Coordinates of C-alpha atoms in Angstrom, one line a residue:
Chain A
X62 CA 0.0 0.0 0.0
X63 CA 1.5 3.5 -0.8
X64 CA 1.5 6.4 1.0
X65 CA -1.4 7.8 -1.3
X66 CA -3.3 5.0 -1.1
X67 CA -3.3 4.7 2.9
X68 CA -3.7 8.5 2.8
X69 CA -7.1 8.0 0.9
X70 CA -7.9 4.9 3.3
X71 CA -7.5 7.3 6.4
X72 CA -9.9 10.1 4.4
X73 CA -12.3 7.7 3.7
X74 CA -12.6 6.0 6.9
X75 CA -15.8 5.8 8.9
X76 CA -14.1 8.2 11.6
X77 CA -13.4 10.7 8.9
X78 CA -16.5 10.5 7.0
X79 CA -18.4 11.4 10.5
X80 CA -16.0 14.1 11.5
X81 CA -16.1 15.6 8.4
X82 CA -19.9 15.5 8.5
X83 CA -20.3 16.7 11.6
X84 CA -21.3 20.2 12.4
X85 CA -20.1 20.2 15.9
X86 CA -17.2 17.7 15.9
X87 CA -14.4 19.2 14.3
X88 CA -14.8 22.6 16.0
X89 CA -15.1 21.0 19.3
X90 CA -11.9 18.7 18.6
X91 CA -10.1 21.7 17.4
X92 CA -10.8 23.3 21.4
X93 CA -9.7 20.4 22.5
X94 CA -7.0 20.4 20.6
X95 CA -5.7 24.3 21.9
X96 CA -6.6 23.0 25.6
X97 CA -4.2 20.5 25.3
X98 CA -1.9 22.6 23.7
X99 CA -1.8 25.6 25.8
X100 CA -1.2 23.0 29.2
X101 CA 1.4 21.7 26.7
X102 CA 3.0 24.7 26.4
X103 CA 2.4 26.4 29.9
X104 CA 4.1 23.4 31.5
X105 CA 7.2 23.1 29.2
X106 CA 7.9 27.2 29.4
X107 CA 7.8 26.7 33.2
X108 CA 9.9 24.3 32.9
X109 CA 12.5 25.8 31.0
X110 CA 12.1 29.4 32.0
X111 CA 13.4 27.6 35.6
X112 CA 16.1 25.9 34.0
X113 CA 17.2 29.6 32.6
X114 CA 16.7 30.7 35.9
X115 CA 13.8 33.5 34.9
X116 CA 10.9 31.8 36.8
X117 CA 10.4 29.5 40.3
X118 CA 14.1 30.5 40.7
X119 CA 13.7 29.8 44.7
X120 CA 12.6 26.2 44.0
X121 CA 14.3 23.4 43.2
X122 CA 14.1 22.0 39.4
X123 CA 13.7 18.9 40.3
X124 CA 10.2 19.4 42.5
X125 CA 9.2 22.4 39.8
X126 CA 9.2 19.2 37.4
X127 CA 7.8 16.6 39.4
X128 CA 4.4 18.8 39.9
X129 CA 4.3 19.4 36.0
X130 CA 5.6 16.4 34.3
X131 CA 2.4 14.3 34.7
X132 CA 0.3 16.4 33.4
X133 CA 2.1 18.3 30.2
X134 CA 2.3 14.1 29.1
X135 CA -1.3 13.9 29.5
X136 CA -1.9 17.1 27.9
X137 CA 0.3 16.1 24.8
X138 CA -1.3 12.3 24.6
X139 CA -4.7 14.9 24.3
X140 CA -3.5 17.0 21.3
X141 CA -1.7 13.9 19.8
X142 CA -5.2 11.9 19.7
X143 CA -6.9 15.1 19.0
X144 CA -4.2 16.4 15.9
X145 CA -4.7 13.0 14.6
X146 CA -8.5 13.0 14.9
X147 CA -8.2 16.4 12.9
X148 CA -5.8 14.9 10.5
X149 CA -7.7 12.4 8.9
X150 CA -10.4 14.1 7.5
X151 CA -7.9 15.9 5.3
X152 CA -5.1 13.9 5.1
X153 CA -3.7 13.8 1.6
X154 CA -3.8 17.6 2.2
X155 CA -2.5 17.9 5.6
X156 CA 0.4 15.2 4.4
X157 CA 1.2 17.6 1.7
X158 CA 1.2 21.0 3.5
X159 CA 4.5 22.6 4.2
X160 CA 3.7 23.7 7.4
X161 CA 2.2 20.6 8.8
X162 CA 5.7 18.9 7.8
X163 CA 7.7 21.5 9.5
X164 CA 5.5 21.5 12.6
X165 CA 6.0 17.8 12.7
X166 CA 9.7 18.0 12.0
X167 CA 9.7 20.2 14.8
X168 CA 7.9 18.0 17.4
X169 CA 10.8 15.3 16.6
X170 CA 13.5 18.3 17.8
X171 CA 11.3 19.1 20.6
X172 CA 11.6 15.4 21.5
X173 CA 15.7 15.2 20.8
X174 CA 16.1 18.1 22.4
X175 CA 14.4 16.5 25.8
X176 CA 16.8 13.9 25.0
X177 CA 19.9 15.6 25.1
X178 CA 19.2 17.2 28.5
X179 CA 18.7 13.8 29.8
X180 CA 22.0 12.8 28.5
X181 CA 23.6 16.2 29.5
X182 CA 22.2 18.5 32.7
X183 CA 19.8 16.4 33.7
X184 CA 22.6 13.8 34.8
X185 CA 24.3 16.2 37.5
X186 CA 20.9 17.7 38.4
X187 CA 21.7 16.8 42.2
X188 CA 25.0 19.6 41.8
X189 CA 22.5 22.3 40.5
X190 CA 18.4 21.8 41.7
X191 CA 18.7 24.2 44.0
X192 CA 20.8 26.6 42.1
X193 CA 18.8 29.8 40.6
X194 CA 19.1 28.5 36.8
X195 CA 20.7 25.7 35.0
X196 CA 24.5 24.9 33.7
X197 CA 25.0 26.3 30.4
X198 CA 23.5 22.8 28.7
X199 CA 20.6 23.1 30.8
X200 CA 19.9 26.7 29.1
X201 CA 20.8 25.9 25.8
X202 CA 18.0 22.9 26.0
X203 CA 15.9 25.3 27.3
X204 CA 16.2 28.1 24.7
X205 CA 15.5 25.5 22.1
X206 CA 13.0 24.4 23.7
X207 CA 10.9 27.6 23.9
X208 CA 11.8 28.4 20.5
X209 CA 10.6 24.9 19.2
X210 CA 7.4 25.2 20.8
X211 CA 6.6 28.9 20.4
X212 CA 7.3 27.9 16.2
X213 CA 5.3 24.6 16.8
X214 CA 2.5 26.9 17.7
X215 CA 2.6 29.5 15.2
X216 CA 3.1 26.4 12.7
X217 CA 0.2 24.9 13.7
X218 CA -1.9 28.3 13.2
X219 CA -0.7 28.1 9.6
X220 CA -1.8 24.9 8.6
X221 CA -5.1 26.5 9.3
X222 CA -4.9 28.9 7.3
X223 CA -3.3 27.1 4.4
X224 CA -5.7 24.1 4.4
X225 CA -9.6 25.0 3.7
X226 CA -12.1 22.3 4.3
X227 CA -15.7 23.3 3.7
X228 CA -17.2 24.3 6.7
X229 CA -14.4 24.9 9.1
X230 CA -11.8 27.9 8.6
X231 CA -12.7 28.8 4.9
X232 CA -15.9 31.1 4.3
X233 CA -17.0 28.5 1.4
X234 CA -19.9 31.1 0.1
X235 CA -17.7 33.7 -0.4
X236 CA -15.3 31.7 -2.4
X237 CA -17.9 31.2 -5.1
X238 CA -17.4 32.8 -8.2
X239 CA -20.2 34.1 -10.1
X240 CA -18.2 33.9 -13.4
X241 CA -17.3 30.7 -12.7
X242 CA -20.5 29.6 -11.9
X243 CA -22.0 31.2 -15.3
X244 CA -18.8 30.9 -17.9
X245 CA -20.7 32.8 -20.6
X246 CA -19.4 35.9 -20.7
X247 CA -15.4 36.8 -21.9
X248 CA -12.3 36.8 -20.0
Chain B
X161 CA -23.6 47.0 16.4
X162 CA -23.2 46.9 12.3
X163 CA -22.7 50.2 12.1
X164 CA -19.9 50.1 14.4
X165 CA -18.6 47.3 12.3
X166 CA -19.2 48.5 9.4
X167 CA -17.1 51.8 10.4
X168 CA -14.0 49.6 12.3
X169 CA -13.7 47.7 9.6
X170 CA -13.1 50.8 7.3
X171 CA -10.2 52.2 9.2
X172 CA -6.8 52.7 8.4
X173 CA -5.5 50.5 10.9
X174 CA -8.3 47.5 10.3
X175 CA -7.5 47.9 6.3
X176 CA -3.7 47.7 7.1
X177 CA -4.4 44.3 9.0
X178 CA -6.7 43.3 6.2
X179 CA -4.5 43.5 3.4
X180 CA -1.3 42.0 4.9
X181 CA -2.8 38.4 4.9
X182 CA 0.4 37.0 7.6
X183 CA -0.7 39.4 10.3
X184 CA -4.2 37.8 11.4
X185 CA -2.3 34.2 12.1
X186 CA 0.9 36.3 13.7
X187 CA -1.8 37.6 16.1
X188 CA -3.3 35.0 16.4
X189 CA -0.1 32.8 17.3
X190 CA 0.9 35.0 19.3
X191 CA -2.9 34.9 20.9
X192 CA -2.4 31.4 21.6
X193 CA 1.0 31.2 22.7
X194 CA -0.2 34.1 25.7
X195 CA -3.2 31.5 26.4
X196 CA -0.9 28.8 26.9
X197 CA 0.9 30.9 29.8
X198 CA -2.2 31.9 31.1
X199 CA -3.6 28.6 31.6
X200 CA 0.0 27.1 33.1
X201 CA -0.5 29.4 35.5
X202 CA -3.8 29.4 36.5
X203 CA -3.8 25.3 36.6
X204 CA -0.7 25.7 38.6
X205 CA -2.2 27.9 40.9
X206 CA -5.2 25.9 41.2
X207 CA -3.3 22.5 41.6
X208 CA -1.8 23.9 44.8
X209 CA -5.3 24.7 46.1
X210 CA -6.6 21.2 44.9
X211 CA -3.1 20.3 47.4
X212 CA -2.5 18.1 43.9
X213 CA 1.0 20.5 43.3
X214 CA 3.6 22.5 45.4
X215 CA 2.7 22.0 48.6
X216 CA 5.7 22.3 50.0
X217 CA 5.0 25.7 49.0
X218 CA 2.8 28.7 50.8
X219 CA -0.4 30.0 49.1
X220 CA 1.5 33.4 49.2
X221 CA 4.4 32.2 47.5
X222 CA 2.8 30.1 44.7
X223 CA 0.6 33.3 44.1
X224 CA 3.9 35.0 43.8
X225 CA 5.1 33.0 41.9
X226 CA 2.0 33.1 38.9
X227 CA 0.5 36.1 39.4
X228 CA 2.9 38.2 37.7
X229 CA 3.1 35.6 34.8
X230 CA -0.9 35.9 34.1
X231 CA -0.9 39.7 34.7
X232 CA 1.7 40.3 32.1
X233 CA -0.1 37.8 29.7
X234 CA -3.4 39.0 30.1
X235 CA -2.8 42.4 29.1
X236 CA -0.6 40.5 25.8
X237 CA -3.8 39.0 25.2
X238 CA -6.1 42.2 25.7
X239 CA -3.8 44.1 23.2
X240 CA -3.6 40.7 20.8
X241 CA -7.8 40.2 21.2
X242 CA -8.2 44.1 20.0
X243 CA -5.8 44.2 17.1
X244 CA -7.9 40.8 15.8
X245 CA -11.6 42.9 16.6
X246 CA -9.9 45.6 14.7
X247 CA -8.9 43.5 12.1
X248 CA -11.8 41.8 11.5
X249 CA -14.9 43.3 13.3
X250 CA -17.5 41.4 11.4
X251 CA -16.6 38.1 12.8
X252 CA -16.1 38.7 16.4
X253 CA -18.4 41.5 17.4
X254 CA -21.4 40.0 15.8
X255 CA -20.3 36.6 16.8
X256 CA -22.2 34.7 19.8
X257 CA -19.2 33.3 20.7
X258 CA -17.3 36.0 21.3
X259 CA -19.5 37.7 23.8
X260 CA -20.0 34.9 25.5
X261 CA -16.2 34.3 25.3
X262 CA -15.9 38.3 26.6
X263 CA -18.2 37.6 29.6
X264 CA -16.2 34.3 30.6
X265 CA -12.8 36.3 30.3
X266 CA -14.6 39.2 32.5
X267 CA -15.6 36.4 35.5
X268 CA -12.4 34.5 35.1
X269 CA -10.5 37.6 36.0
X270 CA -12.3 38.4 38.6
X271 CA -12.1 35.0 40.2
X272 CA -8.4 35.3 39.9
X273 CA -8.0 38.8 41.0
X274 CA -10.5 38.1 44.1
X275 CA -8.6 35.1 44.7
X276 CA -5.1 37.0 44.7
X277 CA -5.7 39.9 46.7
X278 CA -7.7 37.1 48.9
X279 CA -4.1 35.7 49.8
X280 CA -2.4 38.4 50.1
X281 CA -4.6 39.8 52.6
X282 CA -4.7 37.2 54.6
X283 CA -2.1 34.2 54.2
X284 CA -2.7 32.5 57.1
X285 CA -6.1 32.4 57.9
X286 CA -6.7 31.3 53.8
X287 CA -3.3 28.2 54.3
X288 CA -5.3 27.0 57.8
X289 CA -9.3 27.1 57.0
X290 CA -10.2 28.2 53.7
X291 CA -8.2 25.9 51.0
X292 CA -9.0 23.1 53.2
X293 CA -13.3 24.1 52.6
X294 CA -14.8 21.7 50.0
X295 CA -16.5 25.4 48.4
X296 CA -12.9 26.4 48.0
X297 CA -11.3 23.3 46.1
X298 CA -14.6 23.3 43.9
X299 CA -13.9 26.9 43.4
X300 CA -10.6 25.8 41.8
X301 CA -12.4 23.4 39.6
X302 CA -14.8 25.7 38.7
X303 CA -12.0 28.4 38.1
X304 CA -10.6 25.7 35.3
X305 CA -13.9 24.8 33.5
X306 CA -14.3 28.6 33.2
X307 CA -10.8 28.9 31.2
X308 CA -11.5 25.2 29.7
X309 CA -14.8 27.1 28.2
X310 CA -13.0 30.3 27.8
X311 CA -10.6 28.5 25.0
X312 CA -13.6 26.3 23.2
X313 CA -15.4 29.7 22.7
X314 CA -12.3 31.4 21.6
X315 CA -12.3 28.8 18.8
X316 CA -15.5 28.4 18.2
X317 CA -15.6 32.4 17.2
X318 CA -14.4 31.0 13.7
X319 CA -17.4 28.6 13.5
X320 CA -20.0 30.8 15.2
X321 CA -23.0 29.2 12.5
X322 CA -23.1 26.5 14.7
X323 CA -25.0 28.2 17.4
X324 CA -27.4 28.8 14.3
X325 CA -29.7 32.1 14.9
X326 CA -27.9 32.8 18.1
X327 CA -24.8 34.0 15.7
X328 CA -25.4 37.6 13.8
X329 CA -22.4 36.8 12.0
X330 CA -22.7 37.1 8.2
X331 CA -23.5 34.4 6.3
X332 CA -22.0 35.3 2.9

């Protein structure tokens, strides 16, 4: 099966075919989908403004990410099932958009980059916690970070806005034209 | 309320946002990325009263800590909300969802306010009786189905038909 072909399998699946005919569904996932996203985002920036010492500089990092951690996973497991949910109704187009690739490309940094703190600051965290910010690994990964998911966001707002599927975004009605519509007269 | 449309929309500054197509997503972006710290902080400020989050921490300090943070954010999000009225009158001042979204914001802020200068009047009396009041913790949970709803009707301002006659948007 090729990419197209599964593509088209996704579009045309039950789940798509109600979404897409839905009234209510899509704008409702879509919330969802910014809910998730804005505890997503909320928890990471507190996260690493503390590592750059700019925020909850008089608390240790380590219990600053034990109260978060749960909850910016369960966030993110909310706009990943949500993003796909969204995804499927369009998804030859979506699969095709620039934007959607970069935000996606971007979500796979965002992940390396949690990586390399794990493999760099986080393993002497015990000589810094209660230090007011970070060694300089610890801010780099938090720069990037910031700067991955601030883009990840704008990204997303852009695949919006570069994707039109009747009855969501796009103003279909408007879009009509009348020339078009009645091709008799001249160019 | 269509004639103060109509007139907003025909401004210099609401023509200048109409006719460079990037600036309605950049404000809107930007929209979103000031939700995201307004909702860290209030669910952070909230988890401490649920006792699910920095406890090790006084009401004071954790209110310290976040106030600031949503302060500064809600006046991006004033100034960001505005520029996207300005920009494009039509479908937020005649949309259902956005005054219902505007009375939401108005509550929500003064929940968080109340709940602020609440703690910093009195620290010790709110750490020892009233966080540990069931009205207080569902209070909190209230305070985060009103953002929850704040955000749904934030989005929903784009697909304002659904509430069918409710919505004086235009439908084109």
């Amino acid at each position: 099966m090729s990419i197209t072909e599964f593509l088209a399998a996704l579009q045309g699946s039950g789940l798509a075919t109600s979404i897409r005919d839905s009234l209510y569904l899509f704008p409702f996932i879509e919330s969802a989908h910014v809910i998730g996203l804005t505890l997503v985002f909320g928890t990471i920036a507190l996260v690493d403004l503390r590592l750059l010492g700019l925020a909850s500089t008089r608390r240790p990092f380590t219990l600053v990410v034990n109260d978060v951690l749960k909850w910016t996973w369960a966030a993110f497991a909310l706009t990943a099932v949500t993003g796909l949910l969204m995804f499927i109704t369009n998804a030859g187009v979506y699969y095709n958009n620039f934007y959607f690739r970069s935000k996606m490309a971007m979500l796979l940094l965002a992940g390396l980059n949690m990586l390399a703190f794990e493999l760099t600051a986080a393993r002497s965290v015990h000589h810094w916690d209660k230090d007011s910010s970070a060694p300089l690994s610890g801010k780099t990964v938090g720069v990037v970070s910031l700067v991955l998911w601030i883009t990840i966001i704008f990204m997303g707002r852009w695949i919006g806005f570069t994707t039109t599927r009747a009855g969501t975004e796009s103003k279909p009605a408007e879009e009509i034209n009348l020339e078009e519509l009645f091709p008799t007269e001249t160019k | 309320m269509v004639p103060f449309t109509e007139w907003l929309s025909q401004t210099s500054l609401s023509i200048a946002i109409q006719t460079h197509l990037w600036i309605i997503p950049t404000i809107q972006s930007i929209h979103i990325v000031g939700i995201g710290v307004v909702v860290g902080s209030v669910f952070m400020m909230n988890l401490r009263v649920l006792g699910w989050a920095g406890r090790d921490q006084s009401l004071q300090e954790t209110v310290d800590r976040f106030g600031p943070w949503m302060s500064a954010s809600l006046c991006v999000l004033l100034l960001t909300g505005m520029l996207m009225v300005i920009g494009e009158p039509a479908r937020e001042l005649l949309a259902f969802s956005f005054w219902f979204k505007m009375f939401l914001v108005a509550v929500g802020t003064v929940f968080a306010s109340a709940f602020m200068m609440a703690v910093r009047r009195n620290e010790p009396h709110w750490e020892e009786s009233l966080v540990k009041r069931r009205t207080t913790k569902w209070l909190a949970v209230l305070t985060l189905l009103i953002w929850a709803t704040i955000i749904v009707l934030g989005r929903l301002i784009a697909y304002d038909h659904i509430w069918g006659s409710w919505s004086g948007t235009p439908r084109l």
